[in-house]
mmCIF file of C-alpha atoms in Angstrom:
data_model
loop_
_atom_site.group_PDB
_atom_site.id
_atom_site.type_symbol
_atom_site.label_atom_id
_atom_site.label_comp_id
_atom_site.label_asym_id
_atom_site.label_seq_id
_atom_site.Cartn_x
_atom_site.Cartn_y
_atom_site.Cartn_z
ATOM 1 C CA MET E 1 -7.300 14.811 -10.941
ATOM 2 C CA ARG E 2 -6.954 14.478 -14.726
ATOM 3 C CA VAL E 3 -5.758 11.215 -16.302
ATOM 4 C CA VAL E 4 -4.901 9.775 -19.719
ATOM 5 C CA ILE E 5 -5.424 6.029 -20.317
ATOM 6 C CA ALA E 6 -3.356 4.004 -22.805
ATOM 7 C CA GLU E 7 -4.613 0.422 -23.276
ATOM 8 C CA ASP E 8 -5.173 -1.421 -26.559
ATOM 9 C CA ASN E 9 -7.908 -3.678 -25.151
ATOM 10 C CA ALA E 10 -11.054 -1.622 -25.711
ATOM 11 C CA LEU E 11 -13.087 -3.356 -22.996
ATOM 12 C CA LEU E 12 -10.394 -2.849 -20.362
ATOM 13 C CA ARG E 13 -9.779 0.719 -21.509
ATOM 14 C CA ASP E 14 -13.478 1.554 -21.207
ATOM 15 C CA GLY E 15 -13.686 -0.229 -17.864
ATOM 16 C CA ILE E 16 -10.821 1.807 -16.421
ATOM 17 C CA ALA E 17 -12.365 5.021 -17.721
ATOM 18 C CA LEU E 18 -15.691 4.123 -16.088
ATOM 19 C CA LEU E 19 -13.972 3.261 -12.801
ATOM 20 C CA LEU E 20 -12.063 6.537 -12.710
ATOM 21 C CA GLY E 21 -15.214 8.479 -13.501
ATOM 22 C CA GLU E 22 -16.941 6.906 -10.515
ATOM 23 C CA HIS E 23 -14.176 8.372 -8.325
ATOM 24 C CA ASP E 24 -14.454 11.895 -9.772
ATOM 25 C CA ILE E 25 -11.255 11.487 -11.797
ATOM 26 C CA GLU E 26 -11.456 13.130 -15.219
ATOM 27 C CA VAL E 27 -10.271 11.042 -18.180
ATOM 28 C CA THR E 28 -8.932 13.531 -20.707
ATOM 29 C CA ALA E 29 -8.076 10.871 -23.314
ATOM 30 C CA ALA E 30 -8.330 7.080 -23.712
ATOM 31 C CA VAL E 31 -6.071 5.756 -26.468
ATOM 32 C CA ALA E 32 -4.958 2.414 -27.899
ATOM 33 C CA ASP E 33 -1.266 2.899 -28.709
ATOM 34 C CA ALA E 34 1.893 4.639 -27.530
ATOM 35 C CA GLY E 35 1.928 7.207 -30.318
ATOM 36 C CA ALA E 36 -1.564 8.394 -29.495
ATOM 37 C CA LEU E 37 -0.606 8.495 -25.804
ATOM 38 C CA LEU E 38 2.340 10.802 -26.423
ATOM 39 C CA SER E 39 0.192 13.034 -28.632
ATOM 40 C CA ALA E 40 -2.540 13.253 -25.989
ATOM 41 C CA VAL E 41 -0.082 14.166 -23.246
ATOM 42 C CA ALA E 42 1.622 16.766 -25.445
ATOM 43 C CA ALA E 43 -1.720 18.358 -26.383
ATOM 44 C CA ASP E 44 -3.044 18.563 -22.819
ATOM 45 C CA PRO E 45 -0.699 17.307 -20.048
ATOM 46 C CA PRO E 46 -2.718 15.453 -17.383
ATOM 47 C CA ASP E 47 -1.814 14.790 -13.752
ATOM 48 C CA ALA E 48 -1.070 11.158 -14.535
ATOM 49 C CA ALA E 49 -1.123 8.520 -17.264
ATOM 50 C CA VAL E 50 -2.242 4.905 -16.841
ATOM 51 C CA VAL E 51 -0.220 2.897 -19.359
ATOM 52 C CA ASP E 52 -0.134 -0.754 -20.424
ATOM 53 C CA VAL E 53 3.492 -1.900 -20.762
ATOM 54 C CA ARG E 54 2.741 -3.899 -23.935
ATOM 55 C CA MET E 55 0.978 -2.105 -26.771
ATOM 56 C CA PRO E 56 0.877 -2.156 -30.595
ATOM 57 C CA PRO E 57 2.544 -2.724 -32.925
ATOM 58 C CA THR E 58 4.932 -5.295 -31.365
ATOM 59 C CA HIS E 59 3.270 -5.681 -27.944
ATOM 60 C CA THR E 60 6.656 -5.699 -26.202
ATOM 61 C CA ASP E 61 7.686 -2.498 -24.426
ATOM 62 C CA GLU E 62 6.021 0.332 -26.367
ATOM 63 C CA GLY E 63 4.031 1.423 -23.335
ATOM 64 C CA LEU E 64 7.069 1.429 -21.062
ATOM 65 C CA ARG E 65 9.130 3.471 -23.500
ATOM 66 C CA ALA E 66 6.275 5.962 -23.830
ATOM 67 C CA ALA E 67 6.032 6.171 -20.030
ATOM 68 C CA LEU E 68 9.761 6.905 -19.756
ATOM 69 C CA THR E 69 9.432 9.592 -22.424
ATOM 70 C CA ILE E 70 6.556 11.211 -20.553
ATOM 71 C CA ARG E 71 8.443 11.276 -17.245
ATOM 72 C CA SER E 72 11.446 12.905 -18.948
ATOM 73 C CA ALA E 73 9.562 15.434 -21.056
ATOM 74 C CA TYR E 74 6.767 16.218 -18.579
ATOM 75 C CA PRO E 75 8.122 15.950 -14.983
ATOM 76 C CA GLY E 76 4.767 16.976 -13.576
ATOM 77 C CA VAL E 77 2.949 14.014 -15.125
ATOM 78 C CA GLY E 78 3.029 10.794 -13.106
ATOM 79 C CA VAL E 79 2.932 7.422 -14.863
ATOM 80 C CA LEU E 80 1.313 4.262 -13.552
ATOM 81 C CA VAL E 81 2.208 1.309 -15.791
ATOM 82 C CA PHE E 82 0.649 -2.120 -15.563
ATOM 83 C CA SER E 83 1.057 -5.529 -17.163
ATOM 84 C CA GLN E 84 -0.358 -9.044 -17.035
ATOM 85 C CA TRP E 85 2.811 -10.509 -15.508
ATOM 86 C CA VAL E 86 5.717 -9.194 -13.455
ATOM 87 C CA GLU E 87 8.374 -7.800 -15.784
ATOM 88 C CA THR E 88 11.204 -7.056 -13.372
ATOM 89 C CA SER E 89 13.534 -5.638 -16.018
ATOM 90 C CA TYR E 90 10.888 -3.087 -16.989
ATOM 91 C CA ALA E 91 10.185 -2.205 -13.360
ATOM 92 C CA ARG E 92 13.886 -1.710 -12.645
ATOM 93 C CA GLN E 93 14.285 0.530 -15.682
ATOM 94 C CA LEU E 94 11.313 2.682 -14.723
ATOM 95 C CA LEU E 95 12.441 3.048 -11.115
ATOM 96 C CA SER E 96 16.136 3.528 -11.820
ATOM 97 C CA GLU E 97 15.540 6.440 -14.177
ATOM 98 C CA HIS E 98 12.958 8.317 -12.111
ATOM 99 C CA VAL E 99 12.878 8.924 -8.347
ATOM 100 C CA GLY E 100 9.150 9.646 -8.012
ATOM 101 C CA GLY E 101 5.900 9.938 -9.890
ATOM 102 C CA VAL E 102 6.024 6.327 -11.068
ATOM 103 C CA GLY E 103 4.134 3.127 -10.307
ATOM 104 C CA TYR E 104 3.935 -0.476 -11.526
ATOM 105 C CA LEU E 105 0.890 -2.690 -10.923
ATOM 106 C CA LEU E 106 -0.278 -6.036 -12.199
ATOM 107 C CA LYS E 107 -3.523 -5.854 -14.161
ATOM 108 C CA ASP E 108 -5.259 -7.983 -11.545
ATOM 109 C CA ARG E 109 -4.724 -5.154 -9.068
ATOM 110 C CA ILE E 110 -7.129 -2.952 -11.033
ATOM 111 C CA VAL E 111 -9.931 -5.247 -9.881
ATOM 112 C CA SER E 112 -9.221 -4.035 -6.349
ATOM 113 C CA THR E 113 -10.648 -0.557 -6.748
ATOM 114 C CA ASP E 114 -9.276 1.014 -3.573
ATOM 115 C CA GLU E 115 -5.709 -0.189 -4.227
ATOM 116 C CA PHE E 116 -5.755 0.989 -7.836
ATOM 117 C CA ILE E 117 -7.193 4.420 -7.079
ATOM 118 C CA GLY E 118 -4.852 4.853 -4.110
ATOM 119 C CA ALA E 119 -1.832 3.936 -6.225
ATOM 120 C CA LEU E 120 -2.879 6.331 -8.979
ATOM 121 C CA ARG E 121 -3.286 9.214 -6.541
ATOM 122 C CA ARG E 122 0.148 8.540 -4.986
ATOM 123 C CA VAL E 123 1.801 8.550 -8.403
ATOM 124 C CA ALA E 124 0.004 11.754 -9.431
ATOM 125 C CA ASP E 125 1.266 13.352 -6.211
ATOM 126 C CA GLY E 126 4.868 12.465 -7.070
ATOM 127 C CA GLY E 127 5.186 9.295 -4.998
ATOM 128 C CA THR E 128 5.734 5.653 -5.937
ATOM 129 C CA ALA E 129 3.354 2.703 -6.044
ATOM 130 C CA LEU E 130 4.537 -0.855 -6.644
ATOM 131 C CA ASP E 131 2.509 -4.039 -6.737
ATOM 132 C CA PRO E 132 3.406 -6.299 -3.774
ATOM 133 C CA GLU E 133 4.350 -9.106 -6.171
ATOM 134 C CA VAL E 134 6.620 -6.774 -8.125
ATOM 135 C CA VAL E 135 8.309 -5.753 -4.884
ATOM 136 C CA ARG E 136 8.728 -9.391 -3.830
ATOM 137 C CA GLN E 137 10.463 -10.331 -7.063
ATOM 138 C CA LEU E 138 12.585 -7.192 -7.229
ATOM 139 C CA LEU E 139 13.825 -7.683 -3.693
ATOM 140 C CA ALA E 140 14.363 -11.431 -4.005
ATOM 141 C CA GLY E 141 18.079 -11.170 -4.809
ATOM 142 C CA PRO E 142 20.753 -10.994 -2.103
ATOM 143 C CA ALA E 143 21.914 -7.573 -0.986
ATOM 144 C CA VAL E 144 25.516 -6.675 -1.740
ATOM 145 C CA ASP E 145 25.413 -3.099 -0.478
ATOM 146 C CA ALA E 146 27.079 -2.809 2.941
ATOM 147 C CA GLY E 147 24.309 -0.551 4.240
ATOM 148 C CA LEU E 148 21.596 -2.898 3.044
ATOM 149 C CA ALA E 149 23.388 -5.836 4.603
ATOM 150 C CA ARG E 150 22.994 -4.167 8.001
ATOM 151 C CA LEU E 151 19.189 -4.157 7.775
ATOM 152 C CA THR E 152 17.299 -6.567 9.999
ATOM 153 C CA GLU E 153 14.626 -8.887 8.610
ATOM 154 C CA ARG E 154 11.914 -6.593 9.964
ATOM 155 C CA GLU E 155 13.551 -3.523 8.406
ATOM 156 C CA ARG E 156 13.761 -5.276 5.042
ATOM 157 C CA GLU E 157 10.075 -6.159 5.346
ATOM 158 C CA ILE E 158 9.199 -2.543 6.067
ATOM 159 C CA LEU E 159 11.378 -1.367 3.174
ATOM 160 C CA GLY E 160 9.351 -3.625 0.885
ATOM 161 C CA LEU E 161 6.132 -2.000 2.090
ATOM 162 C CA LEU E 162 7.672 1.436 1.596
ATOM 163 C CA ALA E 163 8.289 0.439 -2.015
ATOM 164 C CA GLU E 164 4.567 -0.196 -2.387
ATOM 165 C CA GLY E 165 3.967 3.408 -1.355
ATOM 166 C CA ARG E 166 2.519 2.543 2.069
ATOM 167 C CA SER E 167 2.386 5.204 4.782
ATOM 168 C CA ASN E 168 3.666 4.547 8.305
ATOM 169 C CA VAL E 169 0.074 4.120 9.458
ATOM 170 C CA ALA E 170 -0.659 1.571 6.726
ATOM 171 C CA ILE E 171 2.550 -0.338 7.507
ATOM 172 C CA ALA E 172 1.644 -0.416 11.188
ATOM 173 C CA ASP E 173 -1.786 -1.847 10.345
ATOM 174 C CA THR E 174 -0.314 -4.455 7.980
ATOM 175 C CA LEU E 175 2.355 -5.675 10.420
ATOM 176 C CA HIS E 176 0.217 -5.219 13.545
ATOM 177 C CA LEU E 177 2.657 -2.747 15.060
ATOM 178 C CA VAL E 178 2.156 0.599 16.742
ATOM 179 C CA GLU E 179 2.935 3.564 14.511
ATOM 180 C CA ARG E 180 5.771 4.711 16.774
ATOM 181 C CA SER E 181 7.519 1.379 16.275
ATOM 182 C CA VAL E 182 7.282 1.724 12.495
ATOM 183 C CA GLU E 183 8.709 5.244 12.712
ATOM 184 C CA LYS E 184 11.719 3.916 14.644
ATOM 185 C CA HIS E 185 12.292 1.161 12.072
ATOM 186 C CA VAL E 186 12.086 3.637 9.179
ATOM 187 C CA THR E 187 14.547 5.965 10.920
ATOM 188 C CA ALA E 188 16.892 3.016 11.476
ATOM 189 C CA ILE E 189 16.691 2.145 7.765
ATOM 190 C CA PHE E 190 17.654 5.683 6.786
ATOM 191 C CA THR E 191 20.520 5.664 9.274
ATOM 192 C CA LYS E 192 21.923 2.325 8.109
ATOM 193 C CA LEU E 193 21.703 3.443 4.480
ATOM 194 C CA ASP E 194 23.444 6.744 5.295
ATOM 195 C CA LEU E 195 20.509 8.827 4.112
ATOM 196 C CA PRO E 196 20.543 11.991 6.241
ATOM 197 C CA GLN E 197 17.527 14.252 6.288
ATOM 198 C CA ALA E 198 17.583 16.848 3.502
ATOM 199 C CA ARG E 199 15.053 19.242 1.983
ATOM 200 C CA THR E 200 15.519 18.053 -1.588
ATOM 201 C CA ASP E 201 15.786 14.278 -1.117
ATOM 202 C CA HIS E 202 12.808 11.989 -0.749
ATOM 203 C CA ARG E 203 14.492 9.522 1.608
ATOM 204 C CA ARG E 204 11.815 6.875 1.278
ATOM 205 C CA VAL E 205 12.195 6.749 -2.484
ATOM 206 C CA LEU E 206 16.000 6.865 -2.293
ATOM 207 C CA ALA E 207 16.015 3.954 0.159
ATOM 208 C CA VAL E 208 13.791 1.854 -2.106
ATOM 209 C CA LEU E 209 15.881 2.640 -5.192
ATOM 210 C CA ARG E 210 19.059 1.751 -3.288
ATOM 211 C CA TYR E 211 17.545 -1.649 -2.506
ATOM 212 C CA LEU E 212 16.275 -2.283 -6.030
ATOM 213 C CA ARG E 213 19.636 -1.463 -7.563
ATOM 214 C CA SER E 214 21.563 -3.841 -5.291
#
């Protein structure tokens, strides 16, 4: 896997590059601002980009806007954005505009090597990866969608784990359930949300986006 890093903190940028190298992930460029990120991706599109939401010059949403540009211009490049705090408006924007190939983690999550690397690989493969705290805050509001209102508490819990990019096996381990039980819950979620099986639709992602937009 080939990755571009965009982080204005040199120590963190170098630390991420070192971490990725230890997992046989090639860092094709490590830059400090959004402009350099877009140039690096244009010159040699990687499999994914790791992007800080806040970068120079204003340290507001330069990284997010660059990530959105990358997803639109280079559909094959996944973007994993991260920030110091949960920015729900940014997370909603990223997820509402792109069905897959996106992720949002808190910077603290990078300390947990396995979670960070796993999230990055899911995003590069076209999936989604959301920090558990991001999911908690995004799903905190009441559901107004009739299909969502039909979900049980357990189904809503599983939908939250789906948003994190967890597999059925991982969900079963987390909730101490057998995998078959998780499969039944996931099928029930799709049924209640009127998401029939189709070749072109990623039903897991569509279910999560339906929840986040409610």
